[in-house]
Amino acid sequence: MNFDYLEAPYRIRNDIPEAHRLIWQMIARPGNWWNGEDRVSIIAETRHAVDCELCRERRAALSPNSVKGEHTVVTNLPGPAVDAIHRIVTDASRLTETWLSDLYTKGMSDGGYIELLGIVVAVISIDGFHRAMGMPPEPLPEPVAGEPSGLRPEGLAEQGAWVEMISPLEVADTEADLYGNNKQAGNVIAAMSLVPDSVRMLKILSGVHYLDMHDVANPAANGGRSITRPQIELIAGRVSSLSDCFY
Amino acid sequence: MLRASTQVSGEEVNLKGIVEGNQVQTGLRGGEALIHFAETAVGDNVDAISVAREVVKDELGEKAMVDAACVIANFQRMVRIADGTGIPLDTPVAMMTSNIREDLGLNEYGSAGNTPALSLMQRLLGRVLQPALPLVVKLMTRNMSKPD
């Protein structure tokens, strides 16, 4: 069994490994734009990005664009995918719409990018938990055979972000679960709705790492955690600030 | 949400702890230990993480330490979703937090450019409504907060 936390040095709530297992299963399956093998490769490349010398040099430079070179890679993913993964992992606060447009001219689709982003951030989060807990990263899942669905959901529209999103007011029945029949959703929830499973993975992980969506807007709620809501938000704010994240 | 949650709980918090870390006292129980845990856990010094983790465990307990590790993990994800998609700050949140963002220097972050500047009316309204922040947040987001 993967994510077996019974051997962990600390007692870990059961809902955490359950969620992590589910995410690993979801990533291993073919998605909308990437097959299972590619999606597992995205995990591997996400983990490798922190060791990329080009990324280190770019991170230290005043402008990432001033440093030219090739990423060191551990997968056969296309170049634009590798660049997207490495930049999201190592220098996300300096991503720009121009950079994303450039990826598109090199063959990346908007759906492919959002699906990749959804996997990268899930892995960062799960691996981040392991690192914080002093546990080694989970081995890669076995990819599931099959082709990507090519699904592009209904209701996508430009809403001020770099990618199209689905408004809760325009969501189709097949994606109604994304917002739970709510008429509003924070932009960070809708951000990856171009690939609905990316939002589903976000909800699963946020539900165990932070709070259920229905608790987030209630400043008195702490989801039954052993730290108070102000303590939760202090950590959230500090991590966001360390990442130079305005949102 | 930190300010809103302390307004609800009645605690005093120094919000500068978010940007200045342990240069300031946040005023929250275990705040220093939690901040240090967050700071080390986003880095790669495993020895430092281990020490910080044990301090949280000693001060707040093992369950609290695990929950803190979860929140650290969660926001390493959320910041990259925001930065990777260029989403603007939600308008109600932008209105209610304009002075905090100014005070803390958050407007200097590169990704601040993804959020359009507020109109004078929006800024004024945000300041007027600020004392009632917890209630306003609940009202403005009530449709976001129903269980699925």
mmCIF file of C-alpha atoms in Angstrom:
data_model
loop_
_atom_site.group_PDB
_atom_site.id
_atom_site.type_symbol
_atom_site.label_atom_id
_atom_site.label_comp_id
_atom_site.label_asym_id
_atom_site.label_seq_id
_atom_site.Cartn_x
_atom_site.Cartn_y
_atom_site.Cartn_z
ATOM 1 C CA MET A 1 0.000 0.000 0.000
ATOM 2 C CA ASN A 2 1.360 3.395 -0.908
ATOM 3 C CA PHE A 3 1.369 6.330 1.481
ATOM 4 C CA ASP A 4 1.608 3.961 4.407
ATOM 5 C CA TYR A 5 2.034 6.405 7.255
ATOM 6 C CA LEU A 6 1.786 3.760 9.963
ATOM 7 C CA GLU A 7 5.587 3.628 9.944
ATOM 8 C CA ALA A 8 5.867 7.415 10.126
ATOM 9 C CA PRO A 9 7.620 8.901 13.163
ATOM 10 C CA TYR A 10 4.419 10.743 14.108
ATOM 11 C CA ARG A 11 0.734 9.844 14.213
ATOM 12 C CA ILE A 12 -0.893 11.192 11.077
ATOM 13 C CA ARG A 13 -4.642 11.638 10.574
ATOM 14 C CA ASN A 14 -6.095 8.887 8.376
ATOM 15 C CA ASP A 15 -7.733 11.292 5.961
ATOM 16 C CA ILE A 16 -4.318 12.557 4.858
ATOM 17 C CA PRO A 17 -2.909 9.315 3.383
ATOM 18 C CA GLU A 18 -6.352 8.520 1.952
ATOM 19 C CA ALA A 19 -6.324 11.796 0.030
ATOM 20 C CA HIS A 20 -2.724 11.329 -1.081
ATOM 21 C CA ARG A 21 -3.483 7.827 -2.375
ATOM 22 C CA LEU A 22 -6.457 9.125 -4.321
ATOM 23 C CA ILE A 23 -4.365 11.872 -5.909
ATOM 24 C CA TRP A 24 -1.664 9.351 -6.894
ATOM 25 C CA GLN A 25 -4.350 7.197 -8.557
ATOM 26 C CA MET A 26 -5.796 10.212 -10.377
ATOM 27 C CA ILE A 27 -2.406 11.316 -11.663
ATOM 28 C CA ALA A 28 -1.522 7.824 -12.914
ATOM 29 C CA ARG A 29 -4.625 7.703 -15.147
ATOM 30 C CA PRO A 30 -4.799 9.304 -18.604
ATOM 31 C CA GLY A 31 -5.993 12.877 -18.342
ATOM 32 C CA ASN A 32 -7.575 15.281 -20.810
ATOM 33 C CA TRP A 33 -4.343 16.226 -22.567
ATOM 34 C CA TRP A 34 -1.601 13.908 -21.281
ATOM 35 C CA ASN A 35 -1.471 10.118 -21.033
ATOM 36 C CA GLY A 36 -0.695 8.313 -17.803
ATOM 37 C CA GLU A 37 2.973 7.838 -18.634
ATOM 38 C CA ASP A 38 3.404 11.557 -19.339
ATOM 39 C CA ARG A 39 1.560 12.462 -16.157
ATOM 40 C CA VAL A 40 3.822 10.255 -14.050
ATOM 41 C CA SER A 41 6.794 11.808 -15.872
ATOM 42 C CA ILE A 42 5.492 15.201 -14.741
ATOM 43 C CA ILE A 43 5.842 14.008 -11.140
ATOM 44 C CA ALA A 44 9.431 12.921 -11.788
ATOM 45 C CA GLU A 45 10.332 16.189 -13.517
ATOM 46 C CA THR A 46 8.702 18.200 -10.730
ATOM 47 C CA ARG A 47 10.916 16.490 -8.182
ATOM 48 C CA HIS A 48 14.008 16.957 -10.318
ATOM 49 C CA ALA A 49 13.502 20.679 -11.045
ATOM 50 C CA VAL A 50 15.073 21.807 -7.760
ATOM 51 C CA ASP A 51 18.356 20.214 -8.878
ATOM 52 C CA CYS A 52 18.425 21.913 -12.296
ATOM 53 C CA GLU A 53 21.496 24.144 -12.639
ATOM 54 C CA LEU A 54 19.823 26.435 -15.194
ATOM 55 C CA CYS A 55 16.927 27.004 -12.803
ATOM 56 C CA ARG A 56 19.373 27.837 -10.004
ATOM 57 C CA GLU A 57 21.120 30.424 -12.164
ATOM 58 C CA ARG A 58 17.837 31.899 -13.344
ATOM 59 C CA ARG A 59 16.514 32.091 -9.820
ATOM 60 C CA ALA A 60 19.590 34.072 -8.775
ATOM 61 C CA ALA A 61 19.408 36.434 -11.766
ATOM 62 C CA LEU A 62 17.603 39.767 -11.728
ATOM 63 C CA SER A 63 15.586 38.563 -14.692
ATOM 64 C CA PRO A 64 15.099 34.860 -15.456
ATOM 65 C CA ASN A 65 15.107 35.686 -19.166
ATOM 66 C CA SER A 66 18.671 36.967 -18.961
ATOM 67 C CA VAL A 67 20.032 33.459 -18.409
ATOM 68 C CA LYS A 68 20.057 31.175 -21.438
ATOM 69 C CA GLY A 69 20.728 27.464 -21.470
ATOM 70 C CA GLU A 70 19.143 24.051 -21.315
ATOM 71 C CA HIS A 71 17.332 22.484 -18.394
ATOM 72 C CA THR A 72 18.770 19.261 -17.049
ATOM 73 C CA VAL A 73 16.000 16.694 -17.361
ATOM 74 C CA VAL A 74 15.086 13.219 -16.135
ATOM 75 C CA THR A 75 12.184 12.564 -18.517
ATOM 76 C CA ASN A 76 11.310 12.580 -22.207
ATOM 77 C CA LEU A 77 8.683 15.298 -21.817
ATOM 78 C CA PRO A 78 8.607 17.986 -24.554
ATOM 79 C CA GLY A 79 10.804 21.044 -23.988
ATOM 80 C CA PRO A 80 7.922 23.485 -23.295
ATOM 81 C CA ALA A 81 6.522 21.097 -20.673
ATOM 82 C CA VAL A 82 9.907 20.815 -18.998
ATOM 83 C CA ASP A 83 10.305 24.592 -18.942
ATOM 84 C CA ALA A 84 6.799 25.005 -17.515
ATOM 85 C CA ILE A 85 7.429 22.448 -14.772
ATOM 86 C CA HIS A 86 10.827 23.825 -13.797
ATOM 87 C CA ARG A 87 9.647 27.439 -13.733
ATOM 88 C CA ILE A 88 6.505 26.638 -11.718
ATOM 89 C CA VAL A 89 8.578 24.726 -9.183
ATOM 90 C CA THR A 90 11.555 27.051 -8.852
ATOM 91 C CA ASP A 91 10.484 30.584 -9.804
ATOM 92 C CA ALA A 92 6.703 30.796 -9.934
ATOM 93 C CA SER A 93 6.417 34.362 -8.665
ATOM 94 C CA ARG A 94 8.152 35.651 -11.803
ATOM 95 C CA LEU A 95 5.963 33.852 -14.338
ATOM 96 C CA THR A 96 4.291 36.162 -16.825
ATOM 97 C CA GLU A 97 1.571 35.970 -19.425
ATOM 98 C CA THR A 98 4.247 36.596 -22.065
ATOM 99 C CA TRP A 99 6.134 33.526 -20.883
ATOM 100 C CA LEU A 100 2.966 31.442 -21.094
ATOM 101 C CA SER A 101 2.177 32.768 -24.580
ATOM 102 C CA ASP A 102 5.678 31.774 -25.631
ATOM 103 C CA LEU A 103 5.009 28.213 -24.434
ATOM 104 C CA TYR A 104 1.917 28.170 -26.640
ATOM 105 C CA THR A 105 3.945 29.191 -29.700
ATOM 106 C CA LYS A 106 6.239 26.247 -28.960
ATOM 107 C CA GLY A 107 3.382 23.767 -29.055
ATOM 108 C CA MET A 108 1.933 23.716 -25.560
ATOM 109 C CA SER A 109 -1.879 23.930 -25.442
ATOM 110 C CA ASP A 110 -3.718 25.832 -22.739
ATOM 111 C CA GLY A 111 -5.353 22.585 -21.596
ATOM 112 C CA GLY A 112 -2.008 20.819 -21.546
ATOM 113 C CA TYR A 113 -0.529 23.608 -19.470
ATOM 114 C CA ILE A 114 -3.314 23.633 -16.891
ATOM 115 C CA GLU A 115 -3.309 19.849 -16.584
ATOM 116 C CA LEU A 116 0.460 19.959 -16.076
ATOM 117 C CA LEU A 117 0.086 22.755 -13.503
ATOM 118 C CA GLY A 118 -2.509 20.743 -11.602
ATOM 119 C CA ILE A 119 -0.148 17.778 -11.335
ATOM 120 C CA VAL A 120 2.901 19.873 -10.436
ATOM 121 C CA VAL A 121 1.149 21.676 -7.601
ATOM 122 C CA ALA A 122 -0.333 18.457 -6.234
ATOM 123 C CA VAL A 123 3.123 16.869 -6.142
ATOM 124 C CA ILE A 124 4.701 19.958 -4.577
ATOM 125 C CA SER A 125 2.066 19.832 -1.886
ATOM 126 C CA ILE A 126 2.291 16.122 -1.120
ATOM 127 C CA ASP A 127 6.089 16.139 -1.229
ATOM 128 C CA GLY A 128 6.052 19.323 0.853
ATOM 129 C CA PHE A 129 4.082 17.525 3.538
ATOM 130 C CA HIS A 130 6.535 14.626 3.501
ATOM 131 C CA ARG A 131 9.496 17.008 3.747
ATOM 132 C CA ALA A 132 7.929 18.923 6.621
ATOM 133 C CA MET A 133 7.283 15.638 8.410
ATOM 134 C CA GLY A 134 10.785 14.282 7.781
ATOM 135 C CA MET A 135 9.523 11.482 5.536
ATOM 136 C CA PRO A 136 10.970 10.428 2.152
ATOM 137 C CA PRO A 137 8.983 11.122 -1.020
ATOM 138 C CA GLU A 138 6.469 8.508 -2.104
ATOM 139 C CA PRO A 139 7.606 6.288 -5.029
ATOM 140 C CA LEU A 140 6.078 7.129 -8.409
ATOM 141 C CA PRO A 141 2.749 5.487 -9.234
ATOM 142 C CA GLU A 142 2.473 2.972 -12.061
ATOM 143 C CA PRO A 143 0.949 4.716 -15.101
ATOM 144 C CA VAL A 144 -2.399 3.467 -16.379
ATOM 145 C CA ALA A 145 -2.554 2.795 -20.135
ATOM 146 C CA GLY A 146 -4.912 4.775 -22.330
ATOM 147 C CA GLU A 147 -5.229 7.911 -24.368
ATOM 148 C CA PRO A 148 -6.103 11.416 -23.157
ATOM 149 C CA SER A 149 -9.766 12.313 -23.548
ATOM 150 C CA GLY A 150 -9.268 15.713 -25.198
ATOM 151 C CA LEU A 151 -12.181 16.986 -23.102
ATOM 152 C CA ARG A 152 -12.577 20.745 -23.125
ATOM 153 C CA PRO A 153 -15.380 21.603 -20.698
ATOM 154 C CA GLU A 154 -18.300 23.859 -21.524
ATOM 155 C CA GLY A 155 -18.640 27.326 -20.052
ATOM 156 C CA LEU A 156 -15.034 28.504 -20.381
ATOM 157 C CA ALA A 157 -14.562 32.246 -20.692
ATOM 158 C CA GLU A 158 -11.929 34.924 -20.223
ATOM 159 C CA GLN A 159 -12.174 36.269 -16.665
ATOM 160 C CA GLY A 160 -9.049 38.296 -16.104
ATOM 161 C CA ALA A 161 -6.589 35.426 -15.719
ATOM 162 C CA TRP A 162 -4.083 34.179 -18.314
ATOM 163 C CA VAL A 163 -6.268 31.172 -19.060
ATOM 164 C CA GLU A 164 -9.974 30.707 -19.583
ATOM 165 C CA MET A 165 -11.977 29.621 -16.553
ATOM 166 C CA ILE A 166 -15.489 28.356 -15.885
ATOM 167 C CA SER A 167 -17.680 30.703 -13.904
ATOM 168 C CA PRO A 168 -19.914 28.997 -11.323
ATOM 169 C CA LEU A 169 -22.809 30.623 -13.181
ATOM 170 C CA GLU A 170 -21.867 28.904 -16.437
ATOM 171 C CA VAL A 171 -20.813 25.490 -15.208
ATOM 172 C CA ALA A 172 -22.315 22.471 -17.008
ATOM 173 C CA ASP A 173 -23.947 19.598 -15.139
ATOM 174 C CA THR A 174 -20.933 17.377 -15.749
ATOM 175 C CA GLU A 175 -18.724 19.835 -13.831
ATOM 176 C CA ALA A 176 -21.304 20.983 -11.263
ATOM 177 C CA ASP A 177 -19.335 19.294 -8.502
ATOM 178 C CA LEU A 178 -16.460 21.741 -8.960
ATOM 179 C CA TYR A 179 -18.305 24.501 -7.146
ATOM 180 C CA GLY A 180 -20.942 22.474 -5.320
ATOM 181 C CA ASN A 181 -23.899 24.416 -6.769
ATOM 182 C CA ASN A 182 -22.474 27.650 -5.388
ATOM 183 C CA LYS A 183 -22.927 30.837 -7.375
ATOM 184 C CA GLN A 184 -19.528 32.202 -6.457
ATOM 185 C CA ALA A 185 -16.055 30.728 -6.233
ATOM 186 C CA GLY A 186 -12.712 32.272 -5.421
ATOM 187 C CA ASN A 187 -10.524 32.769 -8.474
ATOM 188 C CA VAL A 188 -7.955 30.364 -7.066
ATOM 189 C CA ILE A 189 -10.587 27.605 -7.107
ATOM 190 C CA ALA A 190 -11.744 28.377 -10.636
ATOM 191 C CA ALA A 191 -8.208 28.985 -11.935
ATOM 192 C CA MET A 192 -7.679 25.436 -13.211
ATOM 193 C CA SER A 193 -11.272 24.718 -14.289
ATOM 194 C CA LEU A 194 -10.129 24.355 -17.900
ATOM 195 C CA VAL A 195 -9.155 20.877 -16.689
ATOM 196 C CA PRO A 196 -11.884 19.917 -14.221
ATOM 197 C CA ASP A 197 -9.905 17.117 -12.575
ATOM 198 C CA SER A 198 -7.246 19.663 -11.621
ATOM 199 C CA VAL A 199 -9.883 21.475 -9.554
ATOM 200 C CA ARG A 200 -11.061 18.172 -8.121
ATOM 201 C CA MET A 201 -7.517 17.333 -7.017
ATOM 202 C CA LEU A 202 -7.195 20.804 -5.508
ATOM 203 C CA LYS A 203 -10.385 20.309 -3.512
ATOM 204 C CA ILE A 204 -9.315 16.888 -2.267
ATOM 205 C CA LEU A 205 -5.934 18.135 -1.094
ATOM 206 C CA SER A 206 -7.179 21.419 0.356
ATOM 207 C CA GLY A 207 -9.800 19.493 2.289
ATOM 208 C CA VAL A 208 -7.137 17.609 4.237
ATOM 209 C CA HIS A 209 -4.243 20.074 4.190
ATOM 210 C CA TYR A 210 -6.230 23.218 4.944
ATOM 211 C CA LEU A 211 -10.009 23.294 5.217
ATOM 212 C CA ASP A 212 -13.066 22.003 3.395
ATOM 213 C CA MET A 213 -14.297 24.572 0.895
ATOM 214 C CA HIS A 214 -17.399 25.241 2.974
ATOM 215 C CA ASP A 215 -15.218 26.196 5.960
ATOM 216 C CA VAL A 216 -12.814 28.490 4.142
ATOM 217 C CA ALA A 217 -15.042 31.568 4.087
ATOM 218 C CA ASN A 218 -15.989 31.270 7.737
ATOM 219 C CA PRO A 219 -13.221 32.972 9.730
ATOM 220 C CA ALA A 220 -14.337 31.153 12.876
ATOM 221 C CA ALA A 221 -13.944 27.672 11.370
ATOM 222 C CA ASN A 222 -10.814 25.587 11.872
ATOM 223 C CA GLY A 223 -12.137 22.304 10.485
ATOM 224 C CA GLY A 224 -11.614 20.537 13.800
ATOM 225 C CA ARG A 225 -7.852 20.895 13.502
ATOM 226 C CA SER A 226 -5.536 21.061 16.491
ATOM 227 C CA ILE A 227 -4.414 24.560 15.618
ATOM 228 C CA THR A 228 -6.672 27.601 15.723
ATOM 229 C CA ARG A 229 -7.847 29.426 12.626
ATOM 230 C CA PRO A 230 -5.530 32.386 13.336
ATOM 231 C CA GLN A 231 -2.601 29.946 13.661
ATOM 232 C CA ILE A 232 -3.628 28.324 10.364
ATOM 233 C CA GLU A 233 -3.814 31.694 8.637
ATOM 234 C CA LEU A 234 -0.512 32.830 10.118
ATOM 235 C CA ILE A 235 1.212 29.844 8.517
ATOM 236 C CA ALA A 236 -0.681 30.395 5.266
ATOM 237 C CA GLY A 237 0.315 34.039 5.145
ATOM 238 C CA ARG A 238 3.960 33.374 5.963
ATOM 239 C CA VAL A 239 4.316 30.653 3.300
ATOM 240 C CA SER A 240 2.631 32.898 0.734
ATOM 241 C CA SER A 241 4.873 35.811 1.634
ATOM 242 C CA LEU A 242 8.006 33.674 1.397
ATOM 243 C CA SER A 243 6.847 32.803 -2.110
ATOM 244 C CA ASP A 244 6.292 36.493 -2.971
ATOM 245 C CA CYS A 245 2.667 35.619 -3.680
ATOM 246 C CA PHE A 246 0.344 38.583 -3.824
ATOM 247 C CA TYR A 247 -2.821 36.521 -4.051
ATOM 248 C CA MET B 1 -8.277 35.756 6.666
ATOM 249 C CA LEU B 2 -5.725 36.099 9.466
ATOM 250 C CA ARG B 3 -7.109 39.454 10.446
ATOM 251 C CA ALA B 4 -10.713 38.315 10.053
ATOM 252 C CA SER B 5 -10.101 35.200 12.138
ATOM 253 C CA THR B 6 -8.458 37.160 14.951
ATOM 254 C CA GLN B 7 -11.321 39.636 14.906
ATOM 255 C CA VAL B 8 -13.604 36.677 15.491
ATOM 256 C CA SER B 9 -11.407 35.063 18.143
ATOM 257 C CA GLY B 10 -10.692 38.328 19.895
ATOM 258 C CA GLU B 11 -6.935 37.864 19.683
ATOM 259 C CA GLU B 12 -4.466 40.591 18.867
ATOM 260 C CA VAL B 13 -2.080 39.794 16.040
ATOM 261 C CA ASN B 14 0.794 41.675 14.512
ATOM 262 C CA LEU B 15 0.249 41.099 10.800
ATOM 263 C CA LYS B 16 3.833 42.079 10.062
ATOM 264 C CA GLY B 17 4.815 38.578 11.149
ATOM 265 C CA ILE B 18 3.592 37.453 7.743
ATOM 266 C CA VAL B 19 6.243 39.417 5.875
ATOM 267 C CA GLU B 20 8.894 39.894 8.549
ATOM 268 C CA GLY B 21 8.755 36.466 10.159
ATOM 269 C CA ASN B 22 10.189 36.273 13.630
ATOM 270 C CA GLN B 23 11.612 39.779 13.456
ATOM 271 C CA VAL B 24 8.334 40.661 15.179
ATOM 272 C CA GLN B 25 6.182 39.000 17.815
ATOM 273 C CA THR B 26 2.879 37.963 16.235
ATOM 274 C CA GLY B 27 1.072 37.719 19.547
ATOM 275 C CA LEU B 28 -0.391 34.309 18.718
ATOM 276 C CA ARG B 29 0.301 31.279 20.897
ATOM 277 C CA GLY B 30 3.107 29.304 19.308
ATOM 278 C CA GLY B 31 3.397 31.927 16.577
ATOM 279 C CA GLU B 32 7.170 32.033 16.626
ATOM 280 C CA ALA B 33 7.479 28.256 16.417
ATOM 281 C CA LEU B 34 4.923 28.030 13.608
ATOM 282 C CA ILE B 35 6.610 30.744 11.580
ATOM 283 C CA HIS B 36 9.998 29.079 12.003
ATOM 284 C CA PHE B 37 8.525 25.722 10.966
ATOM 285 C CA ALA B 38 7.005 27.315 7.859
ATOM 286 C CA GLU B 39 10.237 29.079 6.960
ATOM 287 C CA THR B 40 12.379 25.965 7.264
ATOM 288 C CA ALA B 41 9.887 23.609 5.631
ATOM 289 C CA VAL B 42 9.798 25.569 2.382
ATOM 290 C CA GLY B 43 13.583 25.210 2.248
ATOM 291 C CA ASP B 44 15.710 22.100 1.924
ATOM 292 C CA ASN B 45 17.736 21.984 5.153
ATOM 293 C CA VAL B 46 16.350 18.790 6.635
ATOM 294 C CA ASP B 47 18.151 19.263 9.943
ATOM 295 C CA ALA B 48 16.636 22.715 10.377
ATOM 296 C CA ILE B 49 13.195 21.371 9.473
ATOM 297 C CA SER B 50 13.589 18.606 12.032
ATOM 298 C CA VAL B 51 14.478 21.045 14.810
ATOM 299 C CA ALA B 52 11.629 23.398 13.903
ATOM 300 C CA ARG B 53 9.166 20.486 13.769
ATOM 301 C CA GLU B 54 10.118 19.319 17.237
ATOM 302 C CA VAL B 55 9.729 22.831 18.652
ATOM 303 C CA VAL B 56 6.160 23.005 17.332
ATOM 304 C CA LYS B 57 5.477 19.547 18.716
ATOM 305 C CA ASP B 58 6.817 20.526 22.136
ATOM 306 C CA GLU B 59 4.905 23.818 22.257
ATOM 307 C CA LEU B 60 1.597 22.864 20.668
ATOM 308 C CA GLY B 61 1.508 19.058 20.560
ATOM 309 C CA GLU B 62 1.969 16.384 17.908
ATOM 310 C CA LYS B 63 -1.452 16.775 16.304
ATOM 311 C CA ALA B 64 -0.937 20.513 15.966
ATOM 312 C CA MET B 65 2.466 19.934 14.389
ATOM 313 C CA VAL B 66 0.956 17.574 11.798
ATOM 314 C CA ASP B 67 -1.804 20.074 11.038
ATOM 315 C CA ALA B 68 0.784 22.824 10.678
ATOM 316 C CA ALA B 69 2.776 20.681 8.224
ATOM 317 C CA CYS B 70 -0.410 20.247 6.214
ATOM 318 C CA VAL B 71 -1.028 24.000 5.995
ATOM 319 C CA ILE B 72 2.573 24.594 4.932
ATOM 320 C CA ALA B 73 2.116 21.993 2.193
ATOM 321 C CA ASN B 74 -1.203 23.460 1.135
ATOM 322 C CA PHE B 75 0.069 26.957 0.538
ATOM 323 C CA GLN B 76 3.127 25.821 -1.375
ATOM 324 C CA ARG B 77 0.469 24.595 -3.819
ATOM 325 C CA MET B 78 -1.917 27.535 -3.730
ATOM 326 C CA VAL B 79 0.707 30.200 -4.407
ATOM 327 C CA ARG B 80 1.800 28.392 -7.553
ATOM 328 C CA ILE B 81 -1.760 28.056 -8.826
ATOM 329 C CA ALA B 82 -2.186 31.813 -8.443
ATOM 330 C CA ASP B 83 1.203 32.621 -9.946
ATOM 331 C CA GLY B 84 0.856 30.055 -12.715
ATOM 332 C CA THR B 85 -2.524 31.272 -13.944
ATOM 333 C CA GLY B 86 -2.226 35.027 -13.380
ATOM 334 C CA ILE B 87 -5.545 35.214 -11.561
ATOM 335 C CA PRO B 88 -6.491 38.600 -10.155
ATOM 336 C CA LEU B 89 -7.325 38.947 -6.483
ATOM 337 C CA ASP B 90 -11.080 38.519 -6.007
ATOM 338 C CA THR B 91 -12.613 41.987 -5.968
ATOM 339 C CA PRO B 92 -14.307 41.779 -2.530
ATOM 340 C CA VAL B 93 -11.036 40.579 -1.010
ATOM 341 C CA ALA B 94 -9.076 43.275 -2.822
ATOM 342 C CA MET B 95 -11.448 45.926 -1.464
ATOM 343 C CA MET B 96 -11.294 44.693 2.104
ATOM 344 C CA THR B 97 -7.530 44.272 2.197
ATOM 345 C CA SER B 98 -6.235 47.285 0.307
ATOM 346 C CA ASN B 99 -4.789 48.987 3.389
ATOM 347 C CA ILE B 100 -3.218 45.779 4.705
ATOM 348 C CA ARG B 101 -1.579 45.152 1.362
ATOM 349 C CA GLU B 102 -0.233 48.678 1.375
ATOM 350 C CA ASP B 103 1.018 48.449 4.970
ATOM 351 C CA LEU B 104 2.740 45.113 4.420
ATOM 352 C CA GLY B 105 4.249 46.047 1.073
ATOM 353 C CA LEU B 106 2.451 43.248 -0.764
ATOM 354 C CA ASN B 107 1.765 45.569 -3.690
ATOM 355 C CA GLU B 108 5.477 45.366 -4.487
ATOM 356 C CA TYR B 109 5.237 41.686 -5.368
ATOM 357 C CA GLY B 110 5.450 41.027 -9.102
ATOM 358 C CA SER B 111 2.155 39.152 -9.198
ATOM 359 C CA ALA B 112 0.353 42.237 -7.826
ATOM 360 C CA GLY B 113 0.240 43.394 -11.438
ATOM 361 C CA ASN B 114 -2.319 40.667 -12.192
ATOM 362 C CA THR B 115 -4.936 42.509 -10.120
ATOM 363 C CA PRO B 116 -6.453 45.687 -11.606
ATOM 364 C CA ALA B 117 -6.195 48.794 -9.443
ATOM 365 C CA LEU B 118 -9.295 49.506 -7.370
ATOM 366 C CA SER B 119 -11.404 52.563 -8.066
ATOM 367 C CA LEU B 120 -11.488 55.298 -5.429
ATOM 368 C CA MET B 121 -15.033 54.247 -4.532
ATOM 369 C CA GLN B 122 -13.997 50.617 -4.034
ATOM 370 C CA ARG B 123 -11.098 51.635 -1.800
ATOM 371 C CA LEU B 124 -13.278 53.904 0.310
ATOM 372 C CA LEU B 125 -15.970 51.265 0.620
ATOM 373 C CA GLY B 126 -13.379 48.708 1.649
ATOM 374 C CA ARG B 127 -12.085 50.971 4.429
ATOM 375 C CA VAL B 128 -15.574 51.746 5.690
ATOM 376 C CA LEU B 129 -16.521 48.083 5.823
ATOM 377 C CA GLN B 130 -13.248 46.938 7.344
ATOM 378 C CA PRO B 131 -14.306 46.909 11.044
ATOM 379 C CA ALA B 132 -17.060 44.492 10.117
ATOM 380 C CA LEU B 133 -14.655 42.303 8.149
ATOM 381 C CA PRO B 134 -15.644 38.903 9.585
ATOM 382 C CA LEU B 135 -19.320 39.535 8.952
ATOM 383 C CA VAL B 136 -18.699 41.027 5.531
ATOM 384 C CA VAL B 137 -16.521 38.096 4.510
ATOM 385 C CA LYS B 138 -19.235 35.670 5.560
ATOM 386 C CA LEU B 139 -21.951 37.608 3.738
ATOM 387 C CA MET B 140 -19.963 38.178 0.577
ATOM 388 C CA THR B 141 -18.903 34.569 0.401
ATOM 389 C CA ARG B 142 -22.038 32.910 1.755
ATOM 390 C CA ASN B 143 -22.701 31.338 -1.615
ATOM 391 C CA MET B 144 -19.176 29.957 -1.630
ATOM 392 C CA SER B 145 -19.501 28.385 1.746
ATOM 393 C CA LYS B 146 -22.319 25.917 1.417
ATOM 394 C CA PRO B 147 -21.325 22.270 1.604
ATOM 395 C CA ASP B 148 -21.485 20.355 -1.703
#
